[in-house]
Amino acid sequence: MKKSALQAAAISAADAIASDMALVRRALAREAGAFRAIIKTHNQRLYRIARGVVRNDAEAEDIVQEAYMRAFAGLDTFRGDASLATWLSRIVINEALGRLRKRKRVVTMPAEAQIIRFPLNQSGLNPSDDPERTMAQRQILGLVERATDSLPDVYRTVFVARVIEGLSIEETAELLGIRPETVKTRLHRARALVRKALDDEIGPVLLDAFPFAGRRCERLTAAVMRRLGFEG
């Protein structure tokens, strides 16, 4: 039974890689729909990872946009050795860490990181446009974000990848270029720090932290498509 499950997982992974390669070939042929599919499929994961590193929602959006441009410029180098999601995530991580290093060279990091506010207070925005962003969720997510933002960099990136994004230990290790044992150690420490900060109030709500849907997703998708020479 266990062998059968492993075989099924291997087949599923192979199918996913094949699907990625087909999508990449379409994008290389300058098919607008392929670019849009890639962007919309990976927006949320890449945004969460970027924000987990830089702790700033606006800068995270900019990082993801730049990462897409770099990825699409070198799309012919994608060979399917890893999933497209992992390949894109590595580019985002490198871009985000580069920004962080540059920021630390130029200015001192602020004592308090910027926190995403839900919903975004945009004039003319009807709260019903984003029904999932309720007051209760906003308050809980504020606690989660502050606790996550307070983590040291080495723990925060692992915490975001494993707990918020839901990557496996192996995927996180591959993404960050560290050993699985290091992932386990850093995750244990990160969880302890977050648990202390939240007094055991984190729970399953972490899977909904740093949402990337609705207007923000559409805005980033449209921006990247324009930079690629497509309309909207």
PDB file of C-alpha atoms in Angstrom:
ATOM      1  CA  MET A   1       0.000   0.000   0.000  1.00  0.00           C
ATOM      2  CA  LYS A   2       2.815   2.352   0.936  1.00  0.00           C
ATOM      3  CA  LYS A   3       4.659   1.505  -2.283  1.00  0.00           C
ATOM      4  CA  SER A   4       1.508   2.197  -4.281  1.00  0.00           C
ATOM      5  CA  ALA A   5       1.109   5.592  -2.611  1.00  0.00           C
ATOM      6  CA  LEU A   6       4.732   6.472  -3.396  1.00  0.00           C
ATOM      7  CA  GLN A   7       4.271   5.445  -7.013  1.00  0.00           C
ATOM      8  CA  ALA A   8       1.115   7.564  -7.246  1.00  0.00           C
ATOM      9  CA  ALA A   9       2.978  10.558  -5.790  1.00  0.00           C
ATOM     10  CA  ALA A  10       5.813  10.098  -8.292  1.00  0.00           C
ATOM     11  CA  ILE A  11       3.345   9.946 -11.182  1.00  0.00           C
ATOM     12  CA  SER A  12       1.559  13.037  -9.886  1.00  0.00           C
ATOM     13  CA  ALA A  13       4.851  14.948  -9.645  1.00  0.00           C
ATOM     14  CA  ALA A  14       5.793  13.872 -13.155  1.00  0.00           C
ATOM     15  CA  ASP A  15       2.425  15.019 -14.469  1.00  0.00           C
ATOM     16  CA  ALA A  16       2.867  18.375 -12.748  1.00  0.00           C
ATOM     17  CA  ILE A  17       6.301  18.856 -14.330  1.00  0.00           C
ATOM     18  CA  ALA A  18       4.895  17.926 -17.732  1.00  0.00           C
ATOM     19  CA  SER A  19       2.123  20.480 -17.258  1.00  0.00           C
ATOM     20  CA  ASP A  20       4.690  23.116 -16.268  1.00  0.00           C
ATOM     21  CA  MET A  21       6.784  22.396 -19.350  1.00  0.00           C
ATOM     22  CA  ALA A  22       3.735  22.651 -21.619  1.00  0.00           C
ATOM     23  CA  LEU A  23       2.845  26.014 -20.078  1.00  0.00           C
ATOM     24  CA  VAL A  24       6.422  27.250 -20.449  1.00  0.00           C
ATOM     25  CA  ARG A  25       6.479  26.256 -24.128  1.00  0.00           C
ATOM     26  CA  ARG A  26       3.298  28.251 -24.696  1.00  0.00           C
ATOM     27  CA  ALA A  27       4.823  31.257 -22.932  1.00  0.00           C
ATOM     28  CA  LEU A  28       7.987  30.983 -25.014  1.00  0.00           C
ATOM     29  CA  ALA A  29       5.719  31.176 -28.050  1.00  0.00           C
ATOM     30  CA  ARG A  30       4.487  34.509 -26.636  1.00  0.00           C
ATOM     31  CA  GLU A  31       0.995  33.264 -25.861  1.00  0.00           C
ATOM     32  CA  ALA A  32      -0.580  35.855 -23.579  1.00  0.00           C
ATOM     33  CA  GLY A  33      -2.842  33.318 -21.896  1.00  0.00           C
ATOM     34  CA  ALA A  34       0.155  31.265 -20.794  1.00  0.00           C
ATOM     35  CA  PHE A  35       1.823  34.254 -19.111  1.00  0.00           C
ATOM     36  CA  ARG A  36      -1.424  35.165 -17.400  1.00  0.00           C
ATOM     37  CA  ALA A  37      -1.919  31.586 -16.186  1.00  0.00           C
ATOM     38  CA  ILE A  38       1.585  31.451 -14.723  1.00  0.00           C
ATOM     39  CA  ILE A  39       1.158  34.778 -12.945  1.00  0.00           C
ATOM     40  CA  LYS A  40      -2.260  34.050 -11.469  1.00  0.00           C
ATOM     41  CA  THR A  41      -1.291  30.544 -10.392  1.00  0.00           C
ATOM     42  CA  HIS A  42       1.812  31.655  -8.495  1.00  0.00           C
ATOM     43  CA  ASN A  43       0.957  35.190  -7.328  1.00  0.00           C
ATOM     44  CA  GLN A  44      -0.120  34.249  -3.824  1.00  0.00           C
ATOM     45  CA  ARG A  45       2.825  31.982  -2.997  1.00  0.00           C
ATOM     46  CA  LEU A  46       5.402  34.406  -4.378  1.00  0.00           C
ATOM     47  CA  TYR A  47       3.866  37.388  -2.616  1.00  0.00           C
ATOM     48  CA  ARG A  48       3.784  35.577   0.722  1.00  0.00           C
ATOM     49  CA  ILE A  49       7.418  34.555   0.369  1.00  0.00           C
ATOM     50  CA  ALA A  50       8.532  38.054  -0.633  1.00  0.00           C
ATOM     51  CA  ARG A  51       6.628  39.693   2.182  1.00  0.00           C
ATOM     52  CA  GLY A  52       7.955  37.141   4.629  1.00  0.00           C
ATOM     53  CA  VAL A  53      11.452  38.380   3.822  1.00  0.00           C
ATOM     54  CA  VAL A  54      11.000  42.159   3.527  1.00  0.00           C
ATOM     55  CA  ARG A  55       7.980  42.649   5.849  1.00  0.00           C
ATOM     56  CA  ASN A  56       6.463  45.338   3.659  1.00  0.00           C
ATOM     57  CA  ASP A  57       3.411  44.744   1.458  1.00  0.00           C
ATOM     58  CA  ALA A  58       4.170  47.372  -1.211  1.00  0.00           C
ATOM     59  CA  GLU A  59       7.802  46.307  -1.556  1.00  0.00           C
ATOM     60  CA  ALA A  60       6.735  42.656  -1.708  1.00  0.00           C
ATOM     61  CA  GLU A  61       4.503  43.434  -4.693  1.00  0.00           C
ATOM     62  CA  ASP A  62       7.388  45.211  -6.414  1.00  0.00           C
ATOM     63  CA  ILE A  63       9.712  42.271  -5.725  1.00  0.00           C
ATOM     64  CA  VAL A  64       7.256  39.783  -7.208  1.00  0.00           C
ATOM     65  CA  GLN A  65       6.809  41.944 -10.294  1.00  0.00           C
ATOM     66  CA  GLU A  66      10.575  42.200 -10.829  1.00  0.00           C
ATOM     67  CA  ALA A  67      10.978  38.478 -10.199  1.00  0.00           C
ATOM     68  CA  TYR A  68       8.415  37.698 -12.892  1.00  0.00           C
ATOM     69  CA  MET A  69      10.273  39.893 -15.369  1.00  0.00           C
ATOM     70  CA  ARG A  70      13.569  38.141 -14.599  1.00  0.00           C
ATOM     71  CA  ALA A  71      11.921  34.733 -14.816  1.00  0.00           C
ATOM     72  CA  PHE A  72      10.214  35.431 -18.122  1.00  0.00           C
ATOM     73  CA  ALA A  73      13.420  36.859 -19.571  1.00  0.00           C
ATOM     74  CA  GLY A  74      15.159  33.576 -18.774  1.00  0.00           C
ATOM     75  CA  LEU A  75      12.223  31.249 -19.304  1.00  0.00           C
ATOM     76  CA  ASP A  76      14.172  29.243 -21.888  1.00  0.00           C
ATOM     77  CA  THR A  77      16.488  28.089 -19.076  1.00  0.00           C
ATOM     78  CA  PHE A  78      13.666  26.287 -17.254  1.00  0.00           C
ATOM     79  CA  ARG A  79      14.339  22.568 -17.685  1.00  0.00           C
ATOM     80  CA  GLY A  80      11.793  21.069 -15.308  1.00  0.00           C
ATOM     81  CA  ASP A  81      14.386  19.780 -12.831  1.00  0.00           C
ATOM     82  CA  ALA A  82      12.145  21.308 -10.160  1.00  0.00           C
ATOM     83  CA  SER A  83       8.572  22.520 -10.354  1.00  0.00           C
ATOM     84  CA  LEU A  84       7.818  25.898 -11.899  1.00  0.00           C
ATOM     85  CA  ALA A  85       6.594  27.035  -8.475  1.00  0.00           C
ATOM     86  CA  THR A  86       9.956  26.193  -6.883  1.00  0.00           C
ATOM     87  CA  TRP A  87      11.886  27.779  -9.749  1.00  0.00           C
ATOM     88  CA  LEU A  88       9.921  31.016  -9.457  1.00  0.00           C
ATOM     89  CA  SER A  89      10.144  30.967  -5.666  1.00  0.00           C
ATOM     90  CA  ARG A  90      13.941  30.818  -5.814  1.00  0.00           C
ATOM     91  CA  ILE A  91      13.997  33.891  -8.028  1.00  0.00           C
ATOM     92  CA  VAL A  92      11.711  35.735  -5.608  1.00  0.00           C
ATOM     93  CA  ILE A  93      13.836  34.708  -2.623  1.00  0.00           C
ATOM     94  CA  ASN A  94      17.001  35.958  -4.318  1.00  0.00           C
ATOM     95  CA  GLU A  95      15.351  39.247  -5.297  1.00  0.00           C
ATOM     96  CA  ALA A  96      13.917  39.755  -1.810  1.00  0.00           C
ATOM     97  CA  LEU A  97      17.165  38.933  -0.006  1.00  0.00           C
ATOM     98  CA  GLY A  98      19.031  41.271  -2.354  1.00  0.00           C
ATOM     99  CA  ARG A  99      16.624  44.069  -1.473  1.00  0.00           C
ATOM    100  CA  LEU A 100      17.029  43.317   2.217  1.00  0.00           C
ATOM    101  CA  ARG A 101      20.819  43.427   2.012  1.00  0.00           C
ATOM    102  CA  LYS A 102      20.682  46.686   0.083  1.00  0.00           C
ATOM    103  CA  ARG A 103      18.253  48.171   2.581  1.00  0.00           C
ATOM    104  CA  LYS A 104      20.499  47.246   5.496  1.00  0.00           C
ATOM    105  CA  ARG A 105      23.487  48.876   3.801  1.00  0.00           C
ATOM    106  CA  VAL A 106      21.608  52.109   3.172  1.00  0.00           C
ATOM    107  CA  VAL A 107      19.496  52.609   6.286  1.00  0.00           C
ATOM    108  CA  THR A 108      18.941  51.103   9.689  1.00  0.00           C
ATOM    109  CA  MET A 109      15.991  48.765   9.856  1.00  0.00           C
ATOM    110  CA  PRO A 110      12.988  50.372  11.622  1.00  0.00           C
ATOM    111  CA  ALA A 111      12.128  49.118  15.089  1.00  0.00           C
ATOM    112  CA  GLU A 112       8.607  48.230  13.994  1.00  0.00           C
ATOM    113  CA  ALA A 113       7.848  46.632  10.635  1.00  0.00           C
ATOM    114  CA  GLN A 114       4.947  47.816   8.547  1.00  0.00           C
ATOM    115  CA  ILE A 115       1.850  45.699   8.988  1.00  0.00           C
ATOM    116  CA  ILE A 116      -0.651  44.941   6.243  1.00  0.00           C
ATOM    117  CA  ARG A 117      -4.048  46.383   7.093  1.00  0.00           C
ATOM    118  CA  PHE A 118      -7.150  44.493   6.078  1.00  0.00           C
ATOM    119  CA  PRO A 119      -9.066  45.688   4.211  1.00  0.00           C
ATOM    120  CA  LEU A 120      -6.969  48.265   2.395  1.00  0.00           C
ATOM    121  CA  ASN A 121      -8.542  51.663   3.000  1.00  0.00           C
ATOM    122  CA  GLN A 122      -9.034  52.731  -0.586  1.00  0.00           C
ATOM    123  CA  SER A 123     -11.552  55.439  -1.363  1.00  0.00           C
ATOM    124  CA  GLY A 124     -14.650  54.135  -3.072  1.00  0.00           C
ATOM    125  CA  LEU A 125     -13.890  50.514  -2.113  1.00  0.00           C
ATOM    126  CA  ASN A 126     -17.005  48.666  -1.054  1.00  0.00           C
ATOM    127  CA  PRO A 127     -16.246  46.267   1.851  1.00  0.00           C
ATOM    128  CA  SER A 128     -18.518  43.703   0.193  1.00  0.00           C
ATOM    129  CA  ASP A 129     -15.972  43.447  -2.663  1.00  0.00           C
ATOM    130  CA  ASP A 130     -13.783  41.392  -0.316  1.00  0.00           C
ATOM    131  CA  PRO A 131     -16.257  39.551   1.951  1.00  0.00           C
ATOM    132  CA  GLU A 132     -13.563  37.301   3.444  1.00  0.00           C
ATOM    133  CA  ARG A 133     -11.846  40.267   5.059  1.00  0.00           C
ATOM    134  CA  THR A 134     -14.030  40.551   8.112  1.00  0.00           C
ATOM    135  CA  MET A 135     -13.254  42.514  11.242  1.00  0.00           C
ATOM    136  CA  ALA A 136     -12.512  39.392  13.263  1.00  0.00           C
ATOM    137  CA  GLN A 137     -10.106  38.059  10.662  1.00  0.00           C
ATOM    138  CA  ARG A 138      -8.423  41.426  10.405  1.00  0.00           C
ATOM    139  CA  GLN A 139      -7.727  41.479  14.132  1.00  0.00           C
ATOM    140  CA  ILE A 140      -6.367  37.927  14.199  1.00  0.00           C
ATOM    141  CA  LEU A 141      -4.236  38.433  11.107  1.00  0.00           C
ATOM    142  CA  GLY A 142      -2.787  41.552  12.674  1.00  0.00           C
ATOM    143  CA  LEU A 143      -1.551  39.424  15.570  1.00  0.00           C
ATOM    144  CA  VAL A 144      -0.118  36.826  13.215  1.00  0.00           C
ATOM    145  CA  GLU A 145       1.628  39.400  11.063  1.00  0.00           C
ATOM    146  CA  ARG A 146       3.188  41.207  14.005  1.00  0.00           C
ATOM    147  CA  ALA A 147       4.429  37.939  15.481  1.00  0.00           C
ATOM    148  CA  THR A 148       5.833  36.809  12.131  1.00  0.00           C
ATOM    149  CA  ASP A 149       7.415  40.177  11.358  1.00  0.00           C
ATOM    150  CA  SER A 150       9.165  40.152  14.744  1.00  0.00           C
ATOM    151  CA  LEU A 151      11.058  36.948  13.936  1.00  0.00           C
ATOM    152  CA  PRO A 152      14.765  37.242  13.037  1.00  0.00           C
ATOM    153  CA  ASP A 153      15.372  36.899   9.281  1.00  0.00           C
ATOM    154  CA  VAL A 154      16.765  33.345   9.358  1.00  0.00           C
ATOM    155  CA  TYR A 155      13.731  32.067  11.254  1.00  0.00           C
ATOM    156  CA  ARG A 156      11.127  34.172   9.460  1.00  0.00           C
ATOM    157  CA  THR A 157      11.889  32.878   5.949  1.00  0.00           C
ATOM    158  CA  VAL A 158      11.639  29.260   7.130  1.00  0.00           C
ATOM    159  CA  PHE A 159       8.471  30.006   9.095  1.00  0.00           C
ATOM    160  CA  VAL A 160       6.760  31.676   6.136  1.00  0.00           C
ATOM    161  CA  ALA A 161       7.726  28.865   3.756  1.00  0.00           C
ATOM    162  CA  ARG A 162       6.715  26.005   6.067  1.00  0.00           C
ATOM    163  CA  VAL A 163       3.814  27.279   8.152  1.00  0.00           C
ATOM    164  CA  ILE A 164       2.189  30.011   6.081  1.00  0.00           C
ATOM    165  CA  GLU A 165       2.961  28.757   2.573  1.00  0.00           C
ATOM    166  CA  GLY A 166       2.755  25.075   3.507  1.00  0.00           C
ATOM    167  CA  LEU A 167       5.923  23.850   1.776  1.00  0.00           C
ATOM    168  CA  SER A 168       7.445  20.557   2.935  1.00  0.00           C
ATOM    169  CA  ILE A 169      10.739  20.428   4.811  1.00  0.00           C
ATOM    170  CA  GLU A 170      12.476  19.209   1.672  1.00  0.00           C
ATOM    171  CA  GLU A 171      10.902  21.934  -0.496  1.00  0.00           C
ATOM    172  CA  THR A 172      11.859  24.600   2.038  1.00  0.00           C
ATOM    173  CA  ALA A 173      15.434  23.320   2.213  1.00  0.00           C
ATOM    174  CA  GLU A 174      15.706  23.316  -1.580  1.00  0.00           C
ATOM    175  CA  LEU A 175      14.149  26.767  -1.835  1.00  0.00           C
ATOM    176  CA  LEU A 176      16.453  28.372   0.743  1.00  0.00           C
ATOM    177  CA  GLY A 177      19.563  26.370  -0.104  1.00  0.00           C
ATOM    178  CA  ILE A 178      19.951  24.879   3.387  1.00  0.00           C
ATOM    179  CA  ARG A 179      19.862  21.358   4.826  1.00  0.00           C
ATOM    180  CA  PRO A 180      16.548  19.770   5.919  1.00  0.00           C
ATOM    181  CA  GLU A 181      17.973  19.449   9.429  1.00  0.00           C
ATOM    182  CA  THR A 182      18.564  23.218   9.468  1.00  0.00           C
ATOM    183  CA  VAL A 183      14.977  23.797   8.376  1.00  0.00           C
ATOM    184  CA  LYS A 184      13.734  21.672  11.280  1.00  0.00           C
ATOM    185  CA  THR A 185      15.920  23.483  13.804  1.00  0.00           C
ATOM    186  CA  ARG A 186      14.973  26.968  12.601  1.00  0.00           C
ATOM    187  CA  LEU A 187      11.297  26.068  12.351  1.00  0.00           C
ATOM    188  CA  HIS A 188      11.281  24.755  15.911  1.00  0.00           C
ATOM    189  CA  ARG A 189      12.807  28.002  17.161  1.00  0.00           C
ATOM    190  CA  ALA A 190      10.487  30.142  15.036  1.00  0.00           C
ATOM    191  CA  ARG A 191       7.400  28.332  16.321  1.00  0.00           C
ATOM    192  CA  ALA A 192       8.544  28.790  19.888  1.00  0.00           C
ATOM    193  CA  LEU A 193       9.014  32.530  19.341  1.00  0.00           C
ATOM    194  CA  VAL A 194       5.643  32.930  17.619  1.00  0.00           C
ATOM    195  CA  ARG A 195       3.923  30.830  20.273  1.00  0.00           C
ATOM    196  CA  LYS A 196       5.354  33.049  22.954  1.00  0.00           C
ATOM    197  CA  ALA A 197       4.239  36.193  21.115  1.00  0.00           C
ATOM    198  CA  LEU A 198       0.702  34.975  20.476  1.00  0.00           C
ATOM    199  CA  ASP A 199       0.152  32.892  23.595  1.00  0.00           C
ATOM    200  CA  ASP A 200      -1.095  29.907  21.596  1.00  0.00           C
ATOM    201  CA  GLU A 201      -3.581  31.935  19.538  1.00  0.00           C
ATOM    202  CA  ILE A 202      -2.123  31.152  16.117  1.00  0.00           C
ATOM    203  CA  GLY A 203      -3.996  27.965  15.166  1.00  0.00           C
ATOM    204  CA  PRO A 204      -5.030  27.150  11.597  1.00  0.00           C
ATOM    205  CA  VAL A 205      -5.576  30.827  10.756  1.00  0.00           C
ATOM    206  CA  LEU A 206      -1.937  30.927   9.605  1.00  0.00           C
ATOM    207  CA  LEU A 207      -2.966  29.369   6.309  1.00  0.00           C
ATOM    208  CA  ASP A 208      -5.004  32.527   5.602  1.00  0.00           C
ATOM    209  CA  ALA A 209      -2.293  34.996   6.600  1.00  0.00           C
ATOM    210  CA  PHE A 210      -1.002  37.514   4.059  1.00  0.00           C
ATOM    211  CA  PRO A 211      -3.856  36.874   1.583  1.00  0.00           C
ATOM    212  CA  PHE A 212      -3.278  37.651  -2.035  1.00  0.00           C
ATOM    213  CA  ALA A 213      -6.586  37.743  -3.836  1.00  0.00           C
ATOM    214  CA  GLY A 214      -9.028  40.046  -5.529  1.00  0.00           C
ATOM    215  CA  ARG A 215      -7.831  43.523  -6.436  1.00  0.00           C
ATOM    216  CA  ARG A 216      -4.175  43.040  -5.430  1.00  0.00           C
ATOM    217  CA  CYS A 217      -3.818  39.903  -7.541  1.00  0.00           C
ATOM    218  CA  GLU A 218      -5.484  41.551 -10.521  1.00  0.00           C
ATOM    219  CA  ARG A 219      -3.344  44.689 -10.161  1.00  0.00           C
ATOM    220  CA  LEU A 220      -0.071  42.766 -10.133  1.00  0.00           C
ATOM    221  CA  THR A 221      -1.153  40.509 -12.988  1.00  0.00           C
ATOM    222  CA  ALA A 222      -2.093  43.512 -15.140  1.00  0.00           C
ATOM    223  CA  ALA A 223       1.195  45.297 -14.336  1.00  0.00           C
ATOM    224  CA  VAL A 224       3.329  42.320 -15.350  1.00  0.00           C
ATOM    225  CA  MET A 225       1.293  41.702 -18.499  1.00  0.00           C
ATOM    226  CA  ARG A 226       1.772  45.338 -19.530  1.00  0.00           C
ATOM    227  CA  ARG A 227       5.521  45.083 -18.992  1.00  0.00           C
ATOM    228  CA  LEU A 228       5.515  41.984 -21.182  1.00  0.00           C
ATOM    229  CA  GLY A 229       3.857  43.973 -23.955  1.00  0.00           C
ATOM    230  CA  PHE A 230       0.342  42.580 -23.571  1.00  0.00           C
ATOM    231  CA  GLU A 231      -2.777  44.572 -22.799  1.00  0.00           C
ATOM    232  CA  GLY A 232      -4.205  44.060 -19.308  1.00  0.00           C
TER     233      GLY A 232
END
